[in-house]
């Protein structure tokens, strides 16, 4: 496994430096994906993925002490500074915690701390006290008050802000959202739907639905990954046993699913009708692997080794030529074969910045464990 980790990190550093250099003359752009021909596609700072690349750079800097990576990380982080005031997105955790959060954790830069706290205050404005959850989208008229499973990931920003400020409102919002999501997003088999629509008059869940999954009753792969990671993270932050139990249940659903391929990189939806002739989602595998590594350390039951073994298998696959890009290819992204939104034919079988972020996080979590043993 050591050689797999080192190979993955070496390629991650090469690709990230290559990509960072390629966009230094476009100070308001961030890497998003590629066209089918490999041409880099960028986003503005308000795209929900704008913080992943700088977060990847920060983690690689932390692992290496490479000052070039640090300079790039600082540059790409400050590109999204203005988003701390954004009130129209639930994704401030992804945007600001991955970038400024990693930056503050590694450097202690007080300006980063201020930006993190303002970002958390902005996110908190999207919380509905009566329903008890943070609203996801504003511009989807088919739903009254949509909440997506992805939103669990943004709670880490609130828990981080709680630790930094001791303002218990952040912790209260995060716990309320996480608890109500357990009740309304999950089915008896512990798979989750993508979207739950809430009624703003009764404050009750109206229906389970989907936006990026195959159907309202299917198990969209990245959605299962967000749930697994979200509850593992919430257990780490709060120590509440119900979060550990939920993470375990989601992990069991993933590990035991008959449609999980032998290389453990899931199809974009566990219930896609055209399996096995349907795209894989490396981003889902990367998120799952990173979460499973952490879960294996937090879970003191006999299942812990199963979580670790599954994560190792996923990292071996992602670090193989099937998924790991050759240097200088893939627009500078690290991993190939992710799926954004297949229903909209958007970002299908392409690289994605969040796949890279969680892959690097997983590699570094594995390396830390190896160094400790």
CSV table of C-alpha atoms in Angstrom, one decimal:
chain,number,residue,atom,x,y,z
A,1,UNK,CA,0.0,0.0,0.0
A,2,UNK,CA,2.9,2.4,0.7
A,3,UNK,CA,3.9,2.4,-3.0
A,4,UNK,CA,0.3,3.0,-4.0
A,5,UNK,CA,0.1,6.0,-1.7
A,6,UNK,CA,3.4,7.4,-2.9
A,7,UNK,CA,2.5,6.9,-6.5
A,8,UNK,CA,-0.8,8.7,-6.0
A,9,UNK,CA,0.7,11.6,-4.1
A,10,UNK,CA,3.5,12.0,-6.6
A,11,UNK,CA,1.0,12.2,-9.5
A,12,UNK,CA,-1.3,14.5,-7.5
A,13,UNK,CA,1.6,17.0,-6.9
A,14,UNK,CA,2.7,16.9,-10.5
A,15,UNK,CA,-0.8,17.4,-11.9
A,16,UNK,CA,-1.8,20.1,-9.4
A,17,UNK,CA,1.4,22.1,-10.0
A,18,UNK,CA,0.8,21.7,-13.8
A,19,UNK,CA,-2.8,22.9,-13.4
A,20,UNK,CA,-2.0,25.8,-11.0
A,21,UNK,CA,0.6,27.2,-13.4
A,22,UNK,CA,-1.8,27.0,-16.3
A,23,UNK,CA,-4.4,29.4,-14.7
A,24,UNK,CA,-2.1,31.9,-13.1
A,25,UNK,CA,-2.9,34.4,-15.8
A,26,UNK,CA,-6.7,34.1,-15.2
A,27,UNK,CA,-7.0,35.4,-11.6
A,28,UNK,CA,-10.8,35.0,-11.4
A,29,UNK,CA,-11.1,31.4,-12.7
A,30,UNK,CA,-11.0,28.0,-11.0
A,31,UNK,CA,-10.7,24.6,-12.5
A,32,UNK,CA,-14.0,22.8,-13.0
A,33,UNK,CA,-13.7,19.9,-15.5
A,34,UNK,CA,-12.6,19.2,-19.1
A,35,UNK,CA,-14.3,19.0,-22.4
A,36,UNK,CA,-14.3,15.5,-24.0
A,37,UNK,CA,-11.1,16.4,-25.9
A,38,UNK,CA,-9.3,17.2,-22.7
A,39,UNK,CA,-9.6,21.0,-22.8
A,40,UNK,CA,-9.8,22.5,-19.4
A,41,UNK,CA,-13.1,24.1,-18.4
A,42,UNK,CA,-13.1,26.7,-15.7
A,43,UNK,CA,-15.7,28.3,-13.4
A,44,UNK,CA,-16.2,31.6,-11.7
A,45,UNK,CA,-15.7,31.9,-7.9
A,46,UNK,CA,-19.4,31.3,-7.2
A,47,UNK,CA,-19.6,27.8,-8.6
A,48,UNK,CA,-20.0,25.3,-5.8
A,49,UNK,CA,-16.7,23.6,-6.5
A,50,UNK,CA,-14.6,26.8,-6.3
A,51,UNK,CA,-12.8,25.8,-3.1
A,52,UNK,CA,-11.7,22.3,-3.9
A,53,UNK,CA,-8.6,23.1,-6.0
A,54,UNK,CA,-7.0,25.4,-3.3
A,55,UNK,CA,-7.9,22.8,-0.7
A,56,UNK,CA,-6.1,20.1,-2.7
A,57,UNK,CA,-3.1,22.4,-2.9
A,58,UNK,CA,-3.2,23.1,0.8
A,59,UNK,CA,-3.2,19.4,1.7
A,60,UNK,CA,-0.3,18.7,-0.7
A,61,UNK,CA,1.6,21.5,0.8
A,62,UNK,CA,1.0,20.2,4.2
A,63,UNK,CA,2.3,16.8,3.1
A,64,UNK,CA,5.4,18.0,1.4
A,65,UNK,CA,6.4,21.5,2.8
A,66,UNK,CA,6.8,22.5,-0.9
A,67,UNK,CA,6.7,26.3,-0.9
A,68,UNK,CA,5.6,26.5,-4.5
A,69,UNK,CA,2.5,24.6,-3.6
A,70,UNK,CA,1.9,26.9,-0.7
A,71,UNK,CA,2.1,30.0,-2.9
A,72,UNK,CA,-0.4,28.4,-5.3
A,73,UNK,CA,-2.7,27.5,-2.4
A,74,UNK,CA,-2.7,31.0,-1.1
A,75,UNK,CA,-3.4,32.4,-4.6
A,76,UNK,CA,-6.3,30.1,-5.4
A,77,UNK,CA,-7.7,30.5,-1.9
A,78,UNK,CA,-7.9,34.3,-2.1
A,79,UNK,CA,-9.6,34.1,-5.4
A,80,UNK,CA,-12.8,33.2,-3.7
A,81,UNK,CA,-12.6,35.6,-0.7
A,82,UNK,CA,-15.7,37.5,-1.7
A,83,UNK,CA,-17.9,34.4,-1.5
A,84,UNK,CA,-17.9,34.7,2.3
A,85,UNK,CA,-20.8,37.0,1.9
A,86,UNK,CA,-22.8,34.8,-0.5
A,87,UNK,CA,-26.3,34.2,0.9
A,88,UNK,CA,-27.8,32.4,-2.1
A,89,UNK,CA,-25.9,29.1,-1.8
A,90,UNK,CA,-25.9,26.2,0.7
A,91,UNK,CA,-22.4,25.1,-0.6
A,92,UNK,CA,-20.3,27.6,1.4
A,93,UNK,CA,-18.9,24.6,3.4
A,94,UNK,CA,-17.5,23.1,0.2
A,95,UNK,CA,-16.4,26.5,-1.1
A,96,UNK,CA,-14.9,28.0,2.1
A,97,UNK,CA,-14.1,25.2,4.5
A,98,UNK,CA,-12.1,23.2,1.9
A,99,UNK,CA,-10.1,26.3,1.0
A,100,UNK,CA,-9.9,28.7,3.9
A,101,UNK,CA,-10.5,26.0,6.4
A,102,UNK,CA,-7.5,24.0,5.3
A,103,UNK,CA,-5.5,27.1,5.0
A,104,UNK,CA,-6.3,28.2,8.6
A,105,UNK,CA,-5.7,24.8,10.0
A,106,UNK,CA,-2.3,24.6,8.4
A,107,UNK,CA,-1.0,28.2,8.7
A,108,UNK,CA,-3.1,29.8,11.6
A,109,UNK,CA,-3.6,32.9,9.4
A,110,UNK,CA,-6.1,35.1,11.3
A,111,UNK,CA,-7.5,36.6,8.2
A,112,UNK,CA,-8.6,33.1,7.1
A,113,UNK,CA,-10.3,32.6,10.4
A,114,UNK,CA,-12.3,35.8,10.0
A,115,UNK,CA,-13.4,34.7,6.5
A,116,UNK,CA,-14.4,31.3,7.8
A,117,UNK,CA,-16.6,32.8,10.5
A,118,UNK,CA,-18.2,35.2,8.1
A,119,UNK,CA,-18.9,32.3,5.7
A,120,UNK,CA,-20.5,30.3,8.5
A,121,UNK,CA,-22.7,33.3,9.4
A,122,UNK,CA,-23.8,33.6,5.7
A,123,UNK,CA,-24.6,29.9,5.6
A,124,UNK,CA,-26.6,30.1,8.8
A,125,UNK,CA,-29.0,32.6,7.1
A,126,UNK,CA,-30.3,29.7,5.1
A,127,UNK,CA,-31.5,27.8,8.2
A,128,UNK,CA,-35.3,27.7,8.8
A,129,UNK,CA,-35.9,27.5,12.5
A,130,UNK,CA,-39.4,26.0,12.1
A,131,UNK,CA,-38.3,23.2,9.8
A,132,UNK,CA,-34.9,22.7,11.4
A,133,UNK,CA,-32.8,22.4,8.2
A,134,UNK,CA,-30.8,24.5,5.9
A,135,UNK,CA,-32.4,25.2,2.5
A,136,UNK,CA,-30.5,23.9,-0.5
A,137,UNK,CA,-31.7,25.6,-3.7
A,138,UNK,CA,-33.6,28.8,-4.2
A,139,UNK,CA,-34.3,28.5,-7.9
A,140,UNK,CA,-36.1,25.2,-8.4
A,141,UNK,CA,-39.8,26.0,-8.6
A,142,UNK,CA,-40.8,22.3,-8.6
A,143,UNK,CA,-40.0,22.1,-4.9
A,144,UNK,CA,-41.2,24.3,-2.0
A,145,UNK,CA,-38.2,23.9,0.3
A,146,UNK,CA,-35.6,21.5,-1.1
A,147,UNK,CA,-32.9,19.9,1.0
A,148,UNK,CA,-30.3,17.7,-0.6
A,149,UNK,CA,-28.2,15.0,1.0
A,150,UNK,CA,-25.1,16.9,-0.1
A,151,UNK,CA,-25.9,19.6,2.4
A,152,UNK,CA,-24.5,17.4,5.2
A,153,UNK,CA,-21.1,18.2,3.9
A,154,UNK,CA,-21.5,21.9,4.5
A,155,UNK,CA,-22.2,21.3,8.2
A,156,UNK,CA,-18.4,20.9,8.8
A,157,UNK,CA,-18.0,24.6,8.2
A,158,UNK,CA,-20.6,25.3,11.0
A,159,UNK,CA,-18.9,22.9,13.4
A,160,UNK,CA,-15.5,24.5,12.6
A,161,UNK,CA,-17.0,27.9,13.2
A,162,UNK,CA,-18.4,26.7,16.5
A,163,UNK,CA,-15.0,25.6,17.6
A,164,UNK,CA,-13.4,28.9,16.5
A,165,UNK,CA,-16.0,31.2,18.0
A,166,UNK,CA,-17.8,29.2,20.7
A,167,UNK,CA,-21.1,30.5,19.2
A,168,UNK,CA,-23.4,27.6,20.0
A,169,UNK,CA,-25.8,28.7,17.2
A,170,UNK,CA,-23.5,27.1,14.6
A,171,UNK,CA,-23.5,23.8,16.5
A,172,UNK,CA,-27.3,23.9,17.1
A,173,UNK,CA,-28.0,24.4,13.4
A,174,UNK,CA,-25.6,21.6,12.3
A,175,UNK,CA,-27.1,19.1,14.8
A,176,UNK,CA,-30.7,20.0,13.9
A,177,UNK,CA,-30.0,19.6,10.2
A,178,UNK,CA,-28.1,16.3,10.7
A,179,UNK,CA,-30.8,14.8,13.0
A,180,UNK,CA,-33.8,15.7,10.8
A,181,UNK,CA,-31.9,14.4,7.7
A,182,UNK,CA,-31.6,11.0,9.4
A,183,UNK,CA,-35.4,11.0,9.8
A,184,UNK,CA,-36.4,12.1,6.4
A,185,UNK,CA,-33.7,11.3,3.8
A,186,UNK,CA,-33.1,7.6,4.5
A,187,UNK,CA,-35.1,4.5,3.6
A,188,UNK,CA,-35.4,1.3,5.6
A,189,UNK,CA,-32.3,-0.2,3.9
A,190,UNK,CA,-30.3,3.0,4.8
A,191,UNK,CA,-29.9,4.2,1.3
A,192,UNK,CA,-30.8,7.9,0.9
A,193,UNK,CA,-32.7,9.8,-1.7
A,194,UNK,CA,-31.1,12.9,-3.2
A,195,UNK,CA,-33.8,15.6,-2.5
A,196,UNK,CA,-36.4,15.9,0.3
A,197,UNK,CA,-39.0,18.6,-0.2
A,198,UNK,CA,-40.4,20.2,2.9
A,199,UNK,CA,-43.7,22.0,3.4
A,200,UNK,CA,-43.1,25.5,4.8
A,201,UNK,CA,-46.6,25.6,6.2
A,202,UNK,CA,-46.7,22.3,8.1
A,203,UNK,CA,-42.9,22.1,8.4
A,204,UNK,CA,-43.1,18.4,7.5
A,205,UNK,CA,-41.3,16.5,4.7
A,206,UNK,CA,-43.6,16.4,1.7
A,207,UNK,CA,-41.7,13.8,-0.5
A,208,UNK,CA,-38.5,12.1,-1.4
A,209,UNK,CA,-37.2,13.0,-4.9
A,210,UNK,CA,-34.1,13.2,-7.0
A,211,UNK,CA,-32.2,15.7,-9.1
A,212,UNK,CA,-29.0,13.9,-10.0
A,213,UNK,CA,-30.0,10.3,-9.3
A,214,UNK,CA,-31.7,7.8,-11.6
A,215,UNK,CA,-35.0,8.1,-9.8
A,216,UNK,CA,-36.7,9.1,-6.5
A,217,UNK,CA,-36.3,5.6,-5.3
A,218,UNK,CA,-32.8,4.9,-6.5
A,219,UNK,CA,-29.4,5.1,-4.6
A,220,UNK,CA,-27.4,7.8,-6.4
A,221,UNK,CA,-23.8,6.8,-5.7
A,222,UNK,CA,-22.4,10.2,-4.7
A,223,UNK,CA,-25.4,10.8,-2.5
A,224,UNK,CA,-24.6,7.7,-0.6
A,225,UNK,CA,-21.0,8.9,-0.3
A,226,UNK,CA,-22.1,12.3,1.0
A,227,UNK,CA,-24.3,10.6,3.7
A,228,UNK,CA,-21.4,8.3,4.8
A,229,UNK,CA,-18.9,11.2,5.0
A,230,UNK,CA,-21.4,13.6,6.6
A,231,UNK,CA,-22.3,11.4,9.5
A,232,UNK,CA,-18.7,10.2,10.0
A,233,UNK,CA,-17.7,13.9,10.2
A,234,UNK,CA,-20.6,14.8,12.5
A,235,UNK,CA,-19.7,11.9,14.9
A,236,UNK,CA,-16.0,13.2,14.9
A,237,UNK,CA,-17.2,16.7,15.7
A,238,UNK,CA,-19.9,15.9,18.3
A,239,UNK,CA,-19.3,12.4,19.7
A,240,UNK,CA,-23.0,11.7,19.4
A,241,UNK,CA,-23.5,7.9,19.0
A,242,UNK,CA,-26.5,8.3,16.6
A,243,UNK,CA,-24.2,9.8,14.0
A,244,UNK,CA,-21.7,6.9,14.3
A,245,UNK,CA,-24.6,4.4,14.0
A,246,UNK,CA,-26.0,6.2,10.9
A,247,UNK,CA,-22.5,6.2,9.3
A,248,UNK,CA,-22.2,2.5,9.9
A,249,UNK,CA,-25.6,1.8,8.4
A,250,UNK,CA,-24.7,3.7,5.2
A,251,UNK,CA,-21.3,2.0,5.1
A,252,UNK,CA,-23.0,-1.4,5.3
A,253,UNK,CA,-25.4,-0.5,2.5
A,254,UNK,CA,-22.5,0.5,0.2
A,255,UNK,CA,-20.2,-2.4,1.1
A,256,UNK,CA,-22.9,-5.1,0.7
A,257,UNK,CA,-24.6,-3.8,-2.4
A,258,UNK,CA,-24.8,-6.4,-5.1
A,259,UNK,CA,-24.2,-3.7,-7.8
A,260,UNK,CA,-20.9,-2.5,-6.3
A,261,UNK,CA,-18.3,-3.6,-8.9
A,262,UNK,CA,-15.4,-5.8,-8.0
A,263,UNK,CA,-13.0,-2.8,-8.2
A,264,UNK,CA,-15.2,-1.0,-5.7
A,265,UNK,CA,-15.6,2.1,-7.8
A,266,UNK,CA,-19.4,2.5,-8.0
A,267,UNK,CA,-21.6,3.1,-11.0
A,268,UNK,CA,-23.0,6.6,-11.0
A,269,UNK,CA,-26.3,5.2,-9.4
A,270,UNK,CA,-26.5,1.8,-7.7
A,271,UNK,CA,-29.9,1.3,-9.4
A,272,UNK,CA,-29.1,2.5,-12.9
A,273,UNK,CA,-31.0,0.3,-15.3
A,274,UNK,CA,-28.1,-0.2,-17.8
A,275,UNK,CA,-25.6,-1.6,-15.3
A,276,UNK,CA,-22.9,-2.7,-16.2
A,277,UNK,CA,-22.9,-0.6,-19.3
A,278,UNK,CA,-23.2,2.7,-17.5
A,279,UNK,CA,-20.6,5.2,-16.3
A,280,UNK,CA,-18.6,4.8,-13.1
A,281,UNK,CA,-18.2,7.7,-10.7
A,282,UNK,CA,-14.6,8.0,-9.4
A,283,UNK,CA,-15.7,11.0,-7.3
A,284,UNK,CA,-18.1,8.8,-5.3
A,285,UNK,CA,-15.4,6.3,-4.7
A,286,UNK,CA,-13.0,9.0,-3.5
A,287,UNK,CA,-15.5,10.5,-1.1
A,288,UNK,CA,-16.4,7.0,0.2
A,289,UNK,CA,-12.8,6.0,0.6
A,290,UNK,CA,-11.9,9.1,2.6
A,291,UNK,CA,-14.9,8.7,4.8
A,292,UNK,CA,-14.3,4.9,5.3
A,293,UNK,CA,-10.7,5.5,6.5
A,294,UNK,CA,-11.9,7.9,9.1
A,295,UNK,CA,-14.9,5.7,10.1
A,296,UNK,CA,-12.5,2.8,10.5
A,297,UNK,CA,-10.6,4.8,13.2
A,298,UNK,CA,-13.7,6.2,15.0
A,299,UNK,CA,-15.7,2.9,15.0
A,300,UNK,CA,-14.5,0.7,17.8
A,301,UNK,CA,-16.6,-2.3,16.7
A,302,UNK,CA,-15.4,-5.4,14.8
A,303,UNK,CA,-16.6,-3.9,11.6
A,304,UNK,CA,-13.9,-1.2,11.6
A,305,UNK,CA,-11.5,-3.4,9.6
A,306,UNK,CA,-14.1,-4.0,6.9
A,307,UNK,CA,-14.4,-0.2,6.4
A,308,UNK,CA,-10.7,0.1,6.1
A,309,UNK,CA,-10.4,-2.8,3.7
A,310,UNK,CA,-13.0,-1.4,1.4
A,311,UNK,CA,-11.3,2.0,1.4
A,312,UNK,CA,-8.0,0.4,0.6
A,313,UNK,CA,-9.5,-1.4,-2.3
A,314,UNK,CA,-11.0,1.8,-3.6
A,315,UNK,CA,-7.7,3.7,-3.4
A,316,UNK,CA,-5.9,0.9,-5.1
A,317,UNK,CA,-8.4,1.1,-8.0
A,318,UNK,CA,-8.3,4.9,-8.2
A,319,UNK,CA,-4.5,4.8,-8.2
A,320,UNK,CA,-4.4,2.4,-11.1
A,321,UNK,CA,-4.0,3.5,-14.8
A,322,UNK,CA,-7.8,2.9,-15.2
A,323,UNK,CA,-8.5,6.0,-13.1
A,324,UNK,CA,-5.2,7.9,-12.4
A,325,UNK,CA,-4.3,10.3,-15.2
A,326,UNK,CA,-0.9,10.4,-16.8
A,327,UNK,CA,1.2,13.5,-16.1
A,328,UNK,CA,0.3,16.4,-18.3
A,329,UNK,CA,-3.0,14.9,-19.5
A,330,UNK,CA,-6.6,15.2,-18.3
A,331,UNK,CA,-6.5,19.0,-18.2
A,332,UNK,CA,-4.2,18.7,-15.1
A,333,UNK,CA,-6.8,16.8,-13.0
A,334,UNK,CA,-5.7,13.8,-11.1
A,335,UNK,CA,-8.5,11.3,-11.6
A,336,UNK,CA,-10.5,10.3,-14.7
A,337,UNK,CA,-14.0,8.9,-15.0
A,338,UNK,CA,-16.3,10.9,-12.7
A,339,UNK,CA,-19.9,11.9,-13.2
A,340,UNK,CA,-21.5,15.2,-12.3
A,341,UNK,CA,-25.1,15.1,-13.4
A,342,UNK,CA,-25.9,12.3,-15.9
A,343,UNK,CA,-29.6,13.3,-16.0
A,344,UNK,CA,-28.7,16.6,-17.6
A,345,UNK,CA,-25.8,15.0,-19.6
A,346,UNK,CA,-23.6,17.4,-17.7
A,347,UNK,CA,-20.0,16.4,-16.7
A,348,UNK,CA,-20.4,12.7,-17.7
A,349,UNK,CA,-17.2,10.5,-17.6
A,350,UNK,CA,-14.9,13.5,-17.0
A,351,UNK,CA,-12.5,14.7,-14.3
A,352,UNK,CA,-13.9,16.7,-11.4
A,353,UNK,CA,-12.2,18.9,-8.8
A,354,UNK,CA,-13.9,17.3,-5.9
A,355,UNK,CA,-12.9,13.8,-7.0
A,356,UNK,CA,-9.3,15.0,-6.8
A,357,UNK,CA,-9.8,16.7,-3.4
A,358,UNK,CA,-11.2,13.6,-1.6
A,359,UNK,CA,-8.7,11.3,-3.3
A,360,UNK,CA,-5.8,13.4,-1.9
A,361,UNK,CA,-7.5,13.6,1.5
A,362,UNK,CA,-7.9,9.8,1.5
A,363,UNK,CA,-4.2,9.2,0.5
A,364,UNK,CA,-3.1,11.5,3.3
A,365,UNK,CA,-5.3,9.8,5.8
A,366,UNK,CA,-3.8,6.4,4.8
A,367,UNK,CA,-0.3,7.8,5.0
A,368,UNK,CA,-0.9,9.3,8.4
A,369,UNK,CA,-2.1,5.9,9.7
A,370,UNK,CA,0.9,4.1,8.2
A,371,UNK,CA,3.3,6.6,9.8
A,372,UNK,CA,1.6,6.1,13.2
A,373,UNK,CA,1.9,2.3,13.0
